[in-house]
XYZ file of C-alpha atoms in Angstrom:
769
model
C -9.809 -50.343 13.372
C -6.023 -50.641 13.191
C -6.129 -49.705 9.517
C -8.365 -46.800 10.413
C -5.854 -45.591 13.000
C -3.032 -45.871 10.489
C -5.008 -43.596 8.211
C -6.245 -41.021 10.720
C -3.189 -40.440 12.923
C -0.864 -39.177 10.174
C -3.623 -36.862 8.939
C -4.112 -35.359 12.395
C -0.398 -34.881 13.056
C 0.557 -33.832 9.542
C 0.639 -30.144 10.381
C 2.528 -30.475 13.673
C 5.867 -28.653 13.983
C 6.134 -26.961 10.597
C 9.753 -25.895 10.288
C 9.420 -22.873 7.985
C 6.285 -21.149 9.206
C 7.192 -17.947 7.366
C 6.925 -19.653 4.011
C 3.933 -21.715 5.110
C 1.838 -18.796 6.374
C 2.783 -16.735 3.322
C 1.567 -19.517 1.043
C -1.629 -19.844 3.065
C -2.224 -16.121 2.610
C -1.466 -16.153 -1.128
C -3.668 -19.220 -1.589
C -6.607 -17.227 -0.247
C -5.805 -14.021 -2.117
C -5.174 -15.691 -5.483
C -8.321 -17.800 -5.473
C -7.163 -21.319 -4.729
C -5.175 -24.122 -6.359
C -6.593 -24.035 -9.886
C -6.269 -20.265 -10.282
C -2.690 -20.245 -8.992
C -1.604 -23.161 -11.172
C -3.225 -21.777 -14.335
C -1.696 -18.356 -13.695
C 1.826 -19.757 -13.318
C 1.544 -22.003 -16.385
C 0.224 -19.166 -18.530
C 3.156 -16.988 -17.455
C 5.510 -19.661 -18.817
C 3.569 -19.742 -22.069
C 3.575 -15.954 -22.217
C 7.352 -15.889 -21.912
C 7.723 -18.374 -24.786
C 5.315 -16.322 -26.898
C 7.144 -13.020 -26.330
C 10.565 -14.512 -27.164
C 9.340 -16.627 -30.075
C 7.123 -13.991 -31.650
C 9.828 -11.323 -31.354
C 12.363 -13.631 -33.029
C 9.857 -14.438 -35.764
C 9.205 -10.745 -36.509
C 12.910 -9.970 -36.527
C 14.262 -12.841 -38.621
C 11.449 -14.588 -40.477
C 9.513 -11.764 -42.140
C 10.578 -10.282 -45.491
C 9.458 -6.701 -45.067
C 10.323 -5.689 -48.642
C 7.734 -8.137 -49.933
C 5.274 -7.349 -47.118
C 5.320 -3.609 -47.897
C 5.353 -4.241 -51.681
C 8.425 -2.082 -52.203
C 8.941 -3.488 -55.694
C 7.270 -1.133 -58.180
C 7.126 -3.732 -60.944
C 5.151 -6.201 -58.826
C 1.568 -5.014 -58.435
C -0.188 -8.225 -57.355
C -1.658 -8.587 -53.857
C 0.913 -9.943 -51.400
C -0.009 -13.064 -49.390
C 1.296 -14.095 -45.980
C 3.233 -17.177 -47.232
C 5.110 -14.944 -49.673
C 6.169 -12.513 -46.961
C 7.186 -15.162 -44.399
C 10.313 -17.277 -44.851
C 10.122 -21.066 -44.236
C 11.075 -22.219 -40.749
C 14.245 -24.037 -41.794
C 15.515 -21.100 -43.818
C 14.677 -18.741 -40.981
C 16.668 -20.764 -38.424
C 19.713 -20.960 -40.710
C 19.840 -17.170 -40.904
C 20.168 -16.726 -37.112
C 23.364 -14.837 -36.292
C 25.455 -15.144 -33.116
C 23.575 -12.389 -31.262
C 20.154 -13.958 -31.825
C 21.467 -17.415 -30.908
C 23.030 -16.146 -27.667
C 19.834 -14.327 -26.658
C 17.750 -17.430 -27.327
C 20.091 -19.619 -25.245
C 19.917 -17.201 -22.304
C 16.129 -17.004 -22.646
C 15.867 -20.805 -22.748
C 18.006 -21.190 -19.608
C 15.883 -18.625 -17.806
C 12.685 -20.365 -18.937
C 13.941 -23.746 -17.679
C 14.707 -22.160 -14.316
C 11.182 -20.722 -14.166
C 9.725 -24.073 -15.197
C 11.468 -25.824 -12.294
C 10.237 -23.128 -9.945
C 6.665 -23.440 -11.221
C 6.695 -27.221 -10.796
C 7.986 -26.810 -7.241
C 5.309 -24.220 -6.501
C 2.570 -26.475 -7.856
C 3.535 -29.169 -5.337
C 3.474 -26.514 -2.607
C 0.069 -25.283 -3.818
C -1.248 -28.817 -3.513
C 0.097 -29.040 0.026
C -1.648 -25.790 0.990
C -4.821 -27.061 -0.674
C -4.684 -30.131 1.560
C -4.181 -27.882 4.586
C -7.256 -25.855 3.703
C -9.360 -28.977 3.234
C -8.197 -31.092 6.172
C -7.102 -28.582 8.830
C -9.039 -25.395 8.107
C -12.041 -27.283 6.664
C -12.420 -24.752 3.859
C -13.417 -26.086 0.449
C -12.657 -24.394 -2.849
C -16.270 -23.260 -3.074
C -16.213 -21.761 0.426
C -12.888 -20.028 -0.201
C -14.398 -17.387 -2.479
C -16.935 -16.453 0.213
C -14.467 -16.064 3.081
C -12.370 -13.084 4.092
C -8.803 -13.343 5.301
C -10.019 -12.419 8.763
C -12.096 -15.625 8.858
C -9.259 -17.764 7.484
C -6.870 -16.317 10.059
C -9.316 -17.079 12.866
C -9.384 -20.729 11.833
C -5.611 -20.719 11.486
C -5.285 -19.699 15.130
C -7.621 -22.498 16.149
C -5.528 -25.059 14.237
C -2.456 -23.921 16.178
C -4.215 -24.837 19.425
C -5.108 -28.289 18.109
C -2.044 -29.336 16.102
C 0.798 -27.085 17.321
C 2.173 -25.896 14.001
C 4.574 -23.790 16.083
C 5.988 -25.805 18.975
C 7.536 -22.788 20.720
C 4.188 -21.304 21.738
C 0.941 -22.888 22.828
C -1.128 -20.240 21.094
C -0.320 -17.801 18.329
C -1.695 -14.294 18.008
C -2.717 -12.304 14.964
C 0.472 -10.282 15.345
C 2.574 -13.456 15.212
C 1.048 -14.423 11.879
C 1.578 -10.943 10.468
C 5.188 -10.999 11.661
C 5.773 -14.244 9.805
C 4.216 -13.051 6.555
C 5.609 -9.506 6.616
C 8.976 -9.983 8.330
C 11.122 -8.655 5.486
C 8.544 -6.084 4.383
C 8.615 -4.532 7.862
C 12.398 -4.258 7.662
C 12.120 -2.502 4.293
C 9.567 -0.022 5.646
C 11.780 0.769 8.634
C 14.889 1.223 6.497
C 13.034 3.606 4.218
C 11.892 5.643 7.213
C 15.509 5.745 8.377
C 16.608 6.943 4.899
C 19.029 4.030 4.632
C 17.982 3.095 1.115
C 18.813 5.501 -1.749
C 15.411 5.964 -3.307
C 15.312 9.751 -3.690
C 17.642 11.519 -6.090
C 18.071 15.095 -7.234
C 18.239 15.351 -11.030
C 19.163 18.566 -12.864
C 16.210 20.259 -14.575
C 13.824 17.735 -12.984
C 14.338 18.341 -9.300
C 13.825 15.639 -6.703
C 12.450 12.317 -7.869
C 12.163 8.809 -6.471
C 13.443 5.668 -8.175
C 12.239 2.320 -6.856
C 11.674 -0.004 -9.793
C 10.721 -3.664 -9.644
C 14.261 -4.583 -10.653
C 15.785 -2.537 -7.831
C 13.317 -4.038 -5.363
C 14.295 -7.565 -6.462
C 18.000 -6.789 -6.018
C 17.461 -5.299 -2.558
C 15.461 -8.319 -1.414
C 18.149 -10.613 -2.793
C 20.978 -8.729 -1.080
C 19.350 -8.109 2.293
C 16.928 -10.950 2.939
C 16.779 -14.189 0.977
C 19.975 -14.346 -1.083
C 22.852 -16.694 -0.161
C 24.969 -13.715 1.034
C 22.212 -11.893 2.888
C 22.448 -11.008 6.615
C 19.774 -13.618 7.361
C 20.707 -17.202 8.106
C 17.223 -18.358 7.132
C 13.739 -16.890 6.874
C 13.415 -16.199 10.589
C 16.933 -15.751 12.014
C 19.524 -13.005 11.576
C 23.086 -14.278 11.478
C 24.740 -14.128 14.877
C 27.712 -12.063 13.671
C 25.363 -9.230 12.693
C 24.356 -8.939 16.349
C 27.940 -8.386 17.548
C 29.113 -4.798 17.621
C 32.852 -5.255 17.094
C 32.256 -7.117 13.791
C 30.393 -4.242 12.218
C 33.309 -2.931 10.151
C 34.176 -6.350 8.768
C 30.549 -7.073 7.928
C 30.125 -3.647 6.328
C 33.129 -4.239 4.066
C 31.847 -7.657 3.049
C 28.380 -6.301 2.361
C 29.862 -3.467 0.315
C 31.782 -5.928 -1.856
C 28.687 -8.081 -2.370
C 26.650 -5.055 -3.401
C 29.396 -4.090 -5.861
C 29.488 -7.546 -7.460
C 25.712 -7.674 -7.720
C 25.798 -4.249 -9.366
C 28.421 -5.448 -11.870
C 26.291 -8.515 -12.650
C 23.294 -6.261 -13.240
C 25.372 -4.103 -15.567
C 26.544 -7.162 -17.550
C 22.974 -8.438 -17.955
C 21.454 -5.003 -18.572
C 21.306 -5.317 -22.405
C 19.292 -8.532 -22.200
C 17.061 -7.227 -19.438
C 16.513 -3.966 -21.329
C 15.579 -5.872 -24.485
C 13.102 -7.957 -22.516
C 11.597 -4.872 -20.881
C 11.062 -3.211 -24.260
C 9.496 -6.278 -25.877
C 7.275 -7.118 -22.916
C 6.080 -3.527 -22.521
C 5.334 -3.280 -26.239
C 3.246 -6.448 -26.350
C 1.466 -5.604 -23.116
C 0.607 -1.940 -23.651
C 0.570 -1.381 -27.426
C -3.014 -2.514 -27.922
C -4.203 -0.731 -24.784
C -2.508 2.466 -25.909
C -4.189 2.227 -29.311
C -7.648 1.760 -27.771
C -7.180 4.147 -24.837
C -4.526 6.796 -25.521
C -5.699 8.568 -22.382
C -3.899 5.847 -20.419
C -0.743 7.916 -20.768
C -2.411 10.670 -18.768
C -3.761 8.415 -16.029
C -1.952 8.035 -12.736
C -0.997 5.343 -10.262
C 0.533 5.130 -6.814
C 4.265 4.856 -7.381
C 6.341 1.959 -6.105
C 8.005 4.367 -3.698
C 4.613 5.446 -2.359
C 3.678 1.807 -1.830
C 6.650 1.547 0.517
C 6.487 4.989 2.142
C 2.739 4.912 2.860
C 2.598 1.364 4.157
C 2.011 0.618 7.823
C 4.021 -1.885 9.754
C 2.189 -5.221 9.747
C -0.153 -4.357 6.888
C -0.992 -7.121 4.441
C -1.194 -6.520 0.707
C -4.989 -6.596 0.409
C -5.376 -4.200 3.348
C -2.849 -1.789 1.883
C -4.338 -1.957 -1.609
C -7.811 -1.244 -0.237
C -6.524 1.812 1.630
C -4.766 3.241 -1.408
C -7.757 2.496 -3.628
C -9.998 4.487 -1.301
C -7.713 7.465 -1.718
C -7.140 7.044 -5.469
C -10.011 9.166 -6.791
C -9.330 11.890 -4.277
C -5.662 11.963 -5.269
C -6.638 12.027 -8.919
C -8.958 14.969 -8.357
C -6.272 16.798 -6.423
C -3.743 16.452 -9.247
C -6.361 17.440 -11.854
C -6.934 20.847 -10.311
C -3.355 21.861 -11.136
C -3.352 22.905 -14.771
C -1.115 25.154 -16.857
C -3.113 27.742 -18.732
C -0.624 27.692 -21.586
C -0.822 23.919 -21.958
C -4.629 24.045 -21.830
C -4.738 26.659 -24.595
C -2.326 24.685 -26.770
C -4.169 21.415 -26.140
C -7.523 22.921 -27.122
C -6.155 24.320 -30.367
C -4.221 21.185 -31.319
C -7.342 19.114 -30.596
C -9.336 21.507 -32.815
C -6.986 21.142 -35.784
C -6.606 17.360 -35.482
C -10.333 16.934 -34.902
C -11.146 18.955 -37.994
C -8.931 16.774 -40.187
C -10.413 13.649 -38.657
C -13.982 14.859 -39.147
C -13.406 15.617 -42.844
C -11.836 12.215 -43.498
C -14.674 10.451 -41.662
C -17.280 12.296 -43.745
C -15.434 11.458 -46.987
C -15.247 7.809 -45.911
C -18.994 7.745 -45.287
C -19.630 9.207 -48.745
C -17.303 6.775 -50.502
C -15.408 4.005 -48.747
C -12.823 3.932 -51.542
C -11.244 6.914 -49.798
C -9.673 4.401 -47.399
C -7.733 2.939 -50.324
C -5.841 6.199 -50.742
C -2.307 5.925 -49.398
C -1.846 7.021 -45.757
C -5.495 8.046 -45.269
C -6.149 5.359 -42.659
C -2.879 6.228 -40.936
C -3.797 9.907 -40.881
C -7.196 9.129 -39.328
C -5.587 6.955 -36.664
C -2.947 9.544 -35.755
C -5.521 12.343 -35.674
C -7.738 10.315 -33.339
C -4.797 9.642 -31.035
C -3.899 13.330 -30.940
C -7.453 14.359 -30.075
C -7.656 11.778 -27.289
C -4.259 12.733 -25.920
C -5.158 16.443 -25.877
C -8.261 15.739 -23.809
C -5.992 14.618 -20.991
C -4.644 18.169 -20.627
C -8.035 19.884 -20.817
C -9.615 20.069 -17.319
C -13.254 19.490 -16.575
C -15.082 22.789 -16.779
C -17.139 21.839 -13.719
C -14.082 21.057 -11.578
C -14.136 22.776 -8.183
C -10.878 24.221 -6.876
C -10.579 22.907 -3.306
C -7.018 21.600 -2.789
C -7.009 21.874 1.019
C -10.208 19.844 1.371
C -8.955 17.207 -1.042
C -5.559 16.930 0.648
C -7.211 16.668 4.048
C -9.352 13.777 2.892
C -6.490 12.100 1.057
C -4.747 12.099 4.430
C -7.793 10.411 5.972
C -7.207 7.420 3.678
C -3.450 7.205 3.095
C -2.661 8.303 6.701
C 0.687 9.974 6.002
C 1.464 13.506 4.928
C 4.408 15.823 5.658
C 3.302 18.447 8.211
C 4.354 21.334 5.971
C 1.732 20.291 3.415
C -1.065 21.477 5.698
C -2.279 24.854 4.504
C -0.009 24.705 1.448
C -1.862 22.149 -0.650
C -2.618 24.845 -3.218
C 1.062 25.446 -4.007
C 3.024 23.884 -6.851
C 5.682 22.781 -4.349
C 3.265 20.456 -2.556
C 1.839 19.331 -5.876
C 5.311 18.376 -7.151
C 6.123 16.536 -3.943
C 2.818 14.689 -4.062
C 3.475 13.697 -7.687
C 6.395 11.595 -6.420
C 3.813 9.408 -4.704
C 1.128 9.690 -7.387
C 2.880 9.470 -10.742
C 1.782 9.237 -14.355
C 1.605 5.693 -15.701
C 3.838 6.727 -18.574
C 6.427 7.806 -15.990
C 6.137 4.387 -14.372
C 6.682 2.662 -17.736
C 9.656 4.912 -18.454
C 11.093 4.104 -15.023
C 10.780 0.358 -15.612
C 12.358 0.634 -19.069
C 15.348 2.496 -17.624
C 15.623 0.184 -14.639
C 18.222 -2.166 -16.208
C 20.509 0.845 -16.735
C 19.824 2.786 -13.540
C 19.750 -0.113 -11.053
C 23.479 -0.975 -11.406
C 24.359 2.688 -10.885
C 22.251 2.906 -7.716
C 23.762 -0.305 -6.345
C 27.390 0.564 -7.076
C 27.443 4.266 -6.317
C 24.701 4.828 -3.727
C 23.703 1.705 -1.817
C 27.256 0.407 -1.431
C 28.220 3.411 0.698
C 25.313 2.696 3.056
C 26.652 -0.727 4.055
C 27.847 0.389 7.510
C 24.498 1.986 8.321
C 22.650 -1.121 7.122
C 24.743 -3.380 9.356
C 24.130 -1.061 12.331
C 20.430 -1.004 11.559
C 20.065 -4.784 11.649
C 21.982 -4.958 14.930
C 20.156 -2.137 16.721
C 16.628 -2.721 15.504
C 16.264 -6.507 15.574
C 14.560 -8.282 18.470
C 14.060 -11.984 19.066
C 10.395 -12.842 19.669
C 9.499 -16.248 21.103
C 7.705 -18.356 18.532
C 8.433 -15.876 15.741
C 12.189 -15.336 15.530
C 14.074 -12.169 14.703
C 11.809 -9.300 13.703
C 12.172 -5.564 13.221
C 11.698 -3.866 16.585
C 9.435 -1.189 15.070
C 7.039 -3.908 13.915
C 6.451 -4.833 17.549
C 4.199 -1.732 17.686
C 5.538 -0.870 21.127
C 4.400 2.702 21.751
C 6.762 3.021 24.714
C 9.790 3.175 22.443
C 11.077 5.928 20.227
C 13.417 5.140 17.367
C 16.705 6.541 18.545
C 19.682 7.305 16.391
C 22.103 4.453 16.033
C 25.157 4.984 18.171
C 28.689 3.829 17.495
C 29.741 2.881 20.992
C 31.872 -0.046 21.943
C 30.160 -3.275 22.796
C 30.821 -2.785 26.501
C 29.323 0.707 26.430
C 26.415 -0.105 24.134
C 23.206 0.271 26.135
C 20.679 -2.486 26.322
C 17.618 -2.147 24.099
C 15.435 -1.431 27.105
C 17.774 1.420 28.140
C 17.933 2.938 24.652
C 14.241 3.738 24.657
C 12.417 6.836 25.793
C 8.895 7.123 27.050
C 6.376 9.337 25.375
C 2.758 10.114 25.886
C 0.050 10.059 23.220
C 0.305 13.834 22.939
C 3.972 13.592 22.037
C 4.907 12.913 18.446
C 7.672 10.335 18.001
C 9.987 10.353 15.037
C 9.071 8.568 11.813
C 5.975 10.786 11.663
C 4.039 8.668 14.120
C 4.605 5.516 12.077
C 4.442 3.129 15.023
C 1.360 4.748 16.559
C -0.486 4.850 13.245
C 0.452 1.236 12.560
C -0.755 0.226 16.011
C -4.130 1.889 15.467
C -4.478 0.313 12.030
C -3.559 -3.172 13.224
C -5.968 -2.908 16.131
C -8.841 -1.891 13.868
C -7.951 -4.512 11.258
C -7.721 -7.231 13.913
C -10.172 -6.122 16.612
C -9.898 -9.469 18.447
C -6.168 -8.966 19.014
C -5.305 -8.237 22.647
C -2.613 -5.556 22.760
C -0.241 -5.103 25.721
C -1.402 -2.907 28.584
C 0.550 0.157 27.474
C -0.748 -0.160 23.916
C -4.306 -0.463 25.237
C -3.871 2.748 27.212
C -2.625 4.524 24.127
C -5.450 3.186 21.913
C -8.157 4.074 24.398
C -6.746 7.549 24.933
C -6.593 8.243 21.194
C -10.127 6.889 20.785
C -11.468 9.123 23.534
C -9.729 12.263 22.295
C -10.595 11.624 18.646
C -14.271 11.248 19.594
C -14.311 14.403 21.698
C -12.379 16.478 19.187
C -14.162 15.361 16.047
C -15.031 18.942 15.190
C -11.371 19.913 15.145
C -10.630 17.172 12.622
C -12.852 18.650 9.922
C -12.040 21.546 7.623
C -12.618 24.846 9.372
C -14.902 26.768 7.093
C -18.658 27.046 6.540
C -18.330 25.810 2.963
C -17.231 22.395 4.153
C -19.936 22.291 6.780
C -22.579 23.063 4.197
C -21.038 20.336 2.059
C -21.498 17.893 4.909
C -25.101 18.935 5.443
C -26.002 18.645 1.778
C -24.335 15.295 1.252
C -26.509 13.338 3.721
C -23.977 10.547 3.967
C -21.358 10.632 1.247
C -19.818 13.994 2.218
C -20.145 15.013 -1.417
C -17.894 12.147 -2.369
C -14.815 13.614 -0.706
C -14.795 11.928 2.689
C -16.112 8.653 1.290
C -13.516 8.556 -1.427
C -16.351 8.728 -3.981
C -17.331 5.202 -3.081
C -20.448 3.673 -4.580
C -23.454 3.171 -2.411
C -23.118 0.292 -0.008
C -21.493 -0.443 3.280
C -18.901 2.258 2.840
C -21.449 4.922 2.076
C -23.611 3.836 4.991
C -20.629 3.983 7.286
C -20.004 7.536 6.275
C -23.640 8.345 6.822
C -23.109 7.745 10.504
C -19.835 9.657 10.387
C -21.368 12.627 8.600
C -24.346 12.671 10.939
C -22.171 12.538 14.029
C -19.920 15.331 12.751
C -22.940 17.429 11.880
C -24.595 16.899 15.281
C -21.476 17.432 17.358
C -20.403 20.551 15.468
C -23.789 22.157 15.956
C -24.829 22.223 12.299
C -28.298 21.052 13.241
C -30.344 22.700 15.956
C -31.305 20.707 19.006
C -34.683 19.722 17.595
C -33.074 18.418 14.434
C -30.644 16.278 16.393
C -33.479 14.244 17.787
C -35.190 13.827 14.454
C -31.978 12.580 12.867
C -31.658 9.660 15.243
C -34.045 7.269 13.487
C -32.138 7.513 10.228
C -28.861 6.747 11.994
C -30.485 3.854 13.776
C -31.753 2.593 10.469
C -28.232 2.600 9.153
C -27.180 0.374 12.019
C -29.932 -2.134 11.377
C -29.173 -2.308 7.662
C -25.483 -2.847 8.364
C -25.957 -5.468 11.009
C -28.376 -7.665 9.064
C -29.453 -10.632 11.143
C -27.146 -9.859 14.060
C -28.973 -8.713 17.142
C -28.225 -5.287 18.533
C -27.234 -6.776 21.860
C -24.178 -8.638 20.569
C -22.858 -6.305 17.883
C -19.685 -4.316 18.426
C -21.202 -1.126 17.102
C -23.907 -1.079 19.735
C -21.623 -2.109 22.549
C -19.142 0.619 21.769
C -21.777 3.310 21.613
C -22.725 2.838 25.207
C -26.272 4.061 24.807
C -29.267 4.077 22.523
C -28.555 5.089 18.967
C -31.053 7.849 19.114
C -29.264 9.698 21.870
C -26.614 12.300 21.447
C -24.029 10.056 23.034
C -24.769 7.290 20.619
C -24.331 9.362 17.505
C -21.090 10.958 18.562
C -19.554 7.709 19.745
C -20.126 5.967 16.482
C -16.901 7.382 15.086
C -14.893 5.326 17.529
C -17.016 2.225 17.188
C -14.113 0.023 16.294
C -11.890 0.889 19.183
C -13.273 -1.082 22.047
C -15.353 -4.006 23.193
C -14.049 -6.700 20.869
C -12.351 -9.198 23.115
C -14.222 -12.468 23.429
C -12.400 -14.584 25.968
C -13.686 -18.113 26.073
C -16.316 -17.487 23.438
C -16.600 -19.614 20.331
C -18.516 -16.960 18.439
C -16.558 -14.292 16.595
C -16.606 -11.048 18.499
C -16.928 -8.909 15.371
C -18.877 -9.622 12.215
C -17.329 -9.093 8.796
C -19.724 -6.323 7.845
C -18.756 -4.235 10.850
C -15.086 -4.997 10.241
C -15.268 -3.262 6.862
C -16.525 -0.089 8.516
C -13.525 0.163 10.825
C -11.547 1.848 8.047
C -13.617 4.961 8.777
C -12.521 4.854 12.419
C -8.941 4.642 11.205
C -9.465 7.742 9.081
C -10.540 9.737 12.132
C -7.609 8.412 14.168
C -5.199 9.243 11.345
C -6.428 12.828 11.180
C -6.141 13.209 14.941
C -2.620 11.762 15.154
C -1.491 13.882 12.215
C -2.842 17.008 13.898
C -0.953 16.162 17.085
C 2.283 15.834 15.163
C 1.692 18.983 13.111
C 1.032 21.079 16.211
C 4.171 19.765 17.875
C 6.440 20.361 14.885
C 5.039 23.813 14.256
C 5.399 24.725 17.913
C 1.745 25.634 18.304
C 1.081 23.450 21.299
C -1.917 24.184 23.443
C -2.365 27.760 22.228
C -2.495 26.579 18.618
C -5.339 24.262 19.401
C -7.241 26.969 21.270
C -6.902 29.312 18.304
C -8.411 26.623 16.134
C -11.275 26.182 18.551
C -11.888 29.927 18.636
C -12.066 29.800 14.846
C -14.590 27.037 15.154
C -16.583 29.019 17.701
C -16.907 31.979 15.329
C -18.579 29.692 12.826
C -20.880 28.405 15.550
C -21.929 31.932 16.508
C -23.205 32.521 13.007
C -25.463 29.492 13.228
C -27.026 30.204 16.617
C -30.539 31.484 17.026
C -30.810 35.277 16.856
C -32.284 35.378 20.376
C -29.133 33.751 21.706
C -26.235 36.180 21.630
C -22.737 35.229 20.572
C -21.439 35.577 24.108
C -23.852 32.936 25.348
C -23.234 30.672 22.345
C -19.524 30.895 21.685
C -17.793 31.435 25.018
C -19.090 28.298 26.732
C -17.873 26.319 23.740
C -14.338 27.679 24.090
C -14.403 27.222 27.856
C -15.570 23.631 27.459
C -12.762 22.845 25.020
C -10.162 24.379 27.296
C -11.425 22.275 30.178
C -11.185 19.196 27.961
C -7.594 20.047 27.091
C -6.723 20.434 30.774
C -8.302 17.059 31.420
C -6.334 15.573 28.501
C -3.111 16.879 30.007
C -3.949 15.110 33.272
C -4.701 11.879 31.424
C -1.421 12.159 29.550
C 0.563 12.446 32.774
C -1.269 9.439 34.205
C -0.454 7.320 31.149
C 3.190 8.346 31.195
C 3.487 7.378 34.848
C 1.768 4.019 34.313
C 4.070 3.230 31.398
């Protein structure tokens, strides 16, 4: 038994008091997302091999191939050239290396050795995380592929109670784990919202554009977070001098010098980095470009968009899923903007190139010896590429022009949109601004190729002059959280606070953080375009078992209640959209659902579409009752084997599914009733958790409308005008025996009463806060 104790005790206490929980939780997260130990190890090893291949193969093509022999440039020699004749022997090839090639190979070898050491270190860490999954979380490699991060995180919280990975707190919360994983990412998001980082630039003839390449991102992370000269002492603690006001000038000067030296180092290494970028891009995209020339016309969310659109405390897989839901909608929006001149030219160029290609193909079918004619195969290839490229500029003839609807539904997924875009989505100005977020892939490749040259310029001439503001930012917007360390104050998701401008007072006069904050009610729009409120709603819906503070709960419940009551005001105000909703029967014609395939997402939108249709009066009273069974059926299909008594969807409805209350409350199904104190069973099943993204879409639309009305100065009257607009549409759908006075006026009166009630609720919340 003694031997047994010697074996068991270290295993049970192995995960007690982990010093660097930031790194540990991040590795636990990546282990789940990347598929386990074998997948991570194979991926890292193959990246090392890929680097050797790119360097070696490029050197071989440059120094070891005799292109005069390969292309048979000698007119006297007519025999067929073989590969051994065109390739020089290895020894002869090495002897011909000049100083430039030798220097590049030495630098590449040193970099590869550094990556090799890092990979070996990571493999040992992967093995450690594998042991943690097996012994502490009790998750095998087979089970890992069938588990969501939500389930892994739930077990992680249970392990904290048993083994005290963090000794500063008895229990950790979901927010604590997110803080650890996303500490530096939250700082980057906040600094972008404060316009501290020089991402946007005005270029002559091109207008405003954003530059945020992978190289620039790496340099910023190195300078501000994990480098030896960064403001952070370690992963979780900001250096004490950065918290002292009277040292700000000294720290700003030091940071400015460090940024300058890093910029100079980037400039010195730019030729090598540029050469690597060109070679890597060629080997990676050349074959894809040959097979799919239309790739140049496809789009992607830009790196800047991936920072601007991200919520505080939003993990990578959550963010990627949100952007992917909005991708097709964004693509359709950009496709509706076409230049008639370019379309005409593209059609004619495609006609000419296609004609040449068709003739050559026919001649080849008649006699394959045509391919032996010089440049025939090249001509066919180029003509095919031209035809494919021209198709990118020719719009679909069945494309429907509906920019406002598309932009509205893009907002439902990406959650952020400048207020002045509303009602102007059809203009080229909004289209150009949106293209900064949704760029061509060829523009992304061009940006990465230029990164070695542009990054030093940005560091030396733009970022360096922001050093004082960066120092002030870290001092004013860093809070120490027990069990977590120093985090960005915005990431606390405290809806009581507004981000105030940084002041330059003396240390004695500098107000305390609690005194620098202002209260606001849910109807007030804070700065940063409601970033904190939107992030709070998203985190709550992503982690429904998280228990927010009292003030945050009041805010969440108030938004839920108002979003449910005002669902009709969140849709597009015209009969065309309403008919679209009626005809879709669940997918909202692909717009609201993001053109998702059938499945859980489509079923979730079935309930959303039905509730919008019922509440807005699209169906008469008799139809509302007949619709209930189909909605109920959706619930049963989604829930599977879970009983209706214990599911969050049923609890949040507050009534039978077939009733009017049930259908309209389904939109806010994810906003309440999830806390399971003292219960071992999860309070929300994974299937229902996937559907909460639809609740977030409704909340995003509602919060955006609040902000838009405030910034445009519409206030209460603006909302009433919208409701009167809605009422006019309702009058047209009422029975002919029921006059418009009887149908429309009660609707307006009811909405005005609701607004008066909302104002009373707002005052109550402000007082309680």
